[in-house]
mmCIF file of C-alpha atoms in Angstrom:
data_model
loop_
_atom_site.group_PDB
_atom_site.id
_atom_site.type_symbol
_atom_site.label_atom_id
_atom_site.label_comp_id
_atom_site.label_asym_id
_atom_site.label_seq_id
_atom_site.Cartn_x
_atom_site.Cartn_y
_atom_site.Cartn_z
ATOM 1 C CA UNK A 1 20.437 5.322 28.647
ATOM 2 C CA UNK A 2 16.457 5.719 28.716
ATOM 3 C CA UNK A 3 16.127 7.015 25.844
ATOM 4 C CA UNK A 4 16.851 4.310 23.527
ATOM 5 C CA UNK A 5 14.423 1.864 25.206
ATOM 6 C CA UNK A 6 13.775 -1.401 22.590
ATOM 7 C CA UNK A 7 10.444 -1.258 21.963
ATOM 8 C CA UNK A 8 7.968 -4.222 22.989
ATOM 9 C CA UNK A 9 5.297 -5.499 20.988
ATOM 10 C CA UNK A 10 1.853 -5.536 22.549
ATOM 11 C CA UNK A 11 0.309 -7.849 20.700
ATOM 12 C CA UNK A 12 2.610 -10.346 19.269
ATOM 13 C CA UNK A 13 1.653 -12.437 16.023
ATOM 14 C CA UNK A 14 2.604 -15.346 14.103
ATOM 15 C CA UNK A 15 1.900 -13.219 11.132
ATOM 16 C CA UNK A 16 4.764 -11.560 9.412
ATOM 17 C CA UNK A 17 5.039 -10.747 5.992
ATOM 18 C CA UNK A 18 8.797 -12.379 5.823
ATOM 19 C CA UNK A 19 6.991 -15.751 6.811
ATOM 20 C CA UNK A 20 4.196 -15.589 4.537
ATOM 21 C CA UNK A 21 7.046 -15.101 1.774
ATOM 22 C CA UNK A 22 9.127 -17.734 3.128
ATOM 23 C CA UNK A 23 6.162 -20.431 3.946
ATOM 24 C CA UNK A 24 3.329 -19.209 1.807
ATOM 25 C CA UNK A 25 1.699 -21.662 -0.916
ATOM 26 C CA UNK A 26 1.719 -20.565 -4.623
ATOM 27 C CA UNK A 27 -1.456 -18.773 -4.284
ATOM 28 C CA UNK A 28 0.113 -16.002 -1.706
ATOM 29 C CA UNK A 29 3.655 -16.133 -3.683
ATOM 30 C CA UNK A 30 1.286 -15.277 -7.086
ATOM 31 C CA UNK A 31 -0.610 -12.739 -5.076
ATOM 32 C CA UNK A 32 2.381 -10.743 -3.935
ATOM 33 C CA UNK A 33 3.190 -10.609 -7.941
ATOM 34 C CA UNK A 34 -0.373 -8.776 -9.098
ATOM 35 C CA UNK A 35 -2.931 -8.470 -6.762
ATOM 36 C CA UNK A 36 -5.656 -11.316 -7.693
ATOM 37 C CA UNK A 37 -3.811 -14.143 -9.445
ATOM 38 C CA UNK A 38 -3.917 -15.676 -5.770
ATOM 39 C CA UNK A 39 -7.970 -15.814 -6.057
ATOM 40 C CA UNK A 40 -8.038 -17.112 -9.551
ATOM 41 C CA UNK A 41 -5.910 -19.832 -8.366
ATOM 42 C CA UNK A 42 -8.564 -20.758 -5.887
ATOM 43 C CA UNK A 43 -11.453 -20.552 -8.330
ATOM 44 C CA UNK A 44 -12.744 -17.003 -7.621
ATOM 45 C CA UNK A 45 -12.435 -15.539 -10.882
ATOM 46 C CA UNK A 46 -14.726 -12.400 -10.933
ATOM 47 C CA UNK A 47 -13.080 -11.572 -7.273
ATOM 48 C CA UNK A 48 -9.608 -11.697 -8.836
ATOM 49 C CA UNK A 49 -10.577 -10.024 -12.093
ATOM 50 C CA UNK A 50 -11.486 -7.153 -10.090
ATOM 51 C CA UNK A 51 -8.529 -7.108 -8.058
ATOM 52 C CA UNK A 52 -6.345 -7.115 -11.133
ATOM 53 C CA UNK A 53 -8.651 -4.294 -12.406
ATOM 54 C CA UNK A 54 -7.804 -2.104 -9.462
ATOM 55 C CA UNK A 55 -4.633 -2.933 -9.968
ATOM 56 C CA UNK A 56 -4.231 -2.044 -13.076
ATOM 57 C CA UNK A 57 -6.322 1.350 -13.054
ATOM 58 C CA UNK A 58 -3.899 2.194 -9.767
ATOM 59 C CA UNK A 59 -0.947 2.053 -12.574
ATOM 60 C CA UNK A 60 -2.534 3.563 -15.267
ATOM 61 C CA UNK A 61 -3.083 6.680 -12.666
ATOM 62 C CA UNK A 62 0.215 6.858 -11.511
ATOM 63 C CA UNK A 63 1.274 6.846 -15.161
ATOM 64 C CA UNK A 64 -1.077 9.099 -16.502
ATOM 65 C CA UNK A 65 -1.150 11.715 -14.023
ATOM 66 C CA UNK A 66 0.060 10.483 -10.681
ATOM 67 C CA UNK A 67 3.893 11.100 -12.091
ATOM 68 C CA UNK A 68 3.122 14.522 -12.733
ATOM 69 C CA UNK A 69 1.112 14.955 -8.771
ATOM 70 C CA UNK A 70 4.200 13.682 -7.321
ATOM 71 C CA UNK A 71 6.776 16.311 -9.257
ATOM 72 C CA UNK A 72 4.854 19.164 -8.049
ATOM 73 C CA UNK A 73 4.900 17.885 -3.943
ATOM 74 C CA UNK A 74 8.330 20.060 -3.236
ATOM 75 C CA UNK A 75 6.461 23.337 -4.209
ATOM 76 C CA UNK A 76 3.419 23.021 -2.003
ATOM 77 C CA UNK A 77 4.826 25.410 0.626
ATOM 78 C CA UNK A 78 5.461 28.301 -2.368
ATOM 79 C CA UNK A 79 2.628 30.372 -2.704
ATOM 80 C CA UNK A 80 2.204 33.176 0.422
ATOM 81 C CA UNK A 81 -0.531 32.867 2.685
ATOM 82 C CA UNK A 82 -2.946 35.367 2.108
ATOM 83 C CA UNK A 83 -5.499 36.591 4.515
ATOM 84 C CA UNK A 84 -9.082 36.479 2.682
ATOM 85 C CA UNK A 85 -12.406 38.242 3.995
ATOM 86 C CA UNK A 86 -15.797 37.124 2.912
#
């Protein structure tokens, strides 16, 4: 019966990502869409320029090469450890 115990949260906060989808303004709604359109609704242009160019280099990775990382994760474990002596 102990085992299961509900779990209590220290440090409670009126910040939850459901509510700040549910009772956000435009800005945070764009935001959630591509990173930045929320601070070039606000006026900061260069700030959400570079946002969006994170963004979109983050993509262009994962495209490019991330895709191909990810395919080889099940065969990290294949290659026998070797003992080496410098």
């Amino acid at each position: 019966m102990g085992i299961f115990k509900k779990r209590v949260n220290e440090f409670p906060t009126p910040y939850t990502c459901t509510k700040a989808i549910r009772e956000g303004g435009l800005e945070t709604k764009l935001s959630m869409v591509l990173m930045g359109l929320g601070n070039m609704v606000h006026g900061q242009i260069v700030k959400g320029l570079l946002y969006l160019a994170v963004e979109v280099a983050y993509i262009v990775f994962m495209v490019v090469n991330g895709a191909g990382f990810l395919a080889m994760l099940p065969s990290l474990g294949s290659v026998p450890q070797k003992e080496i002596w410098d």
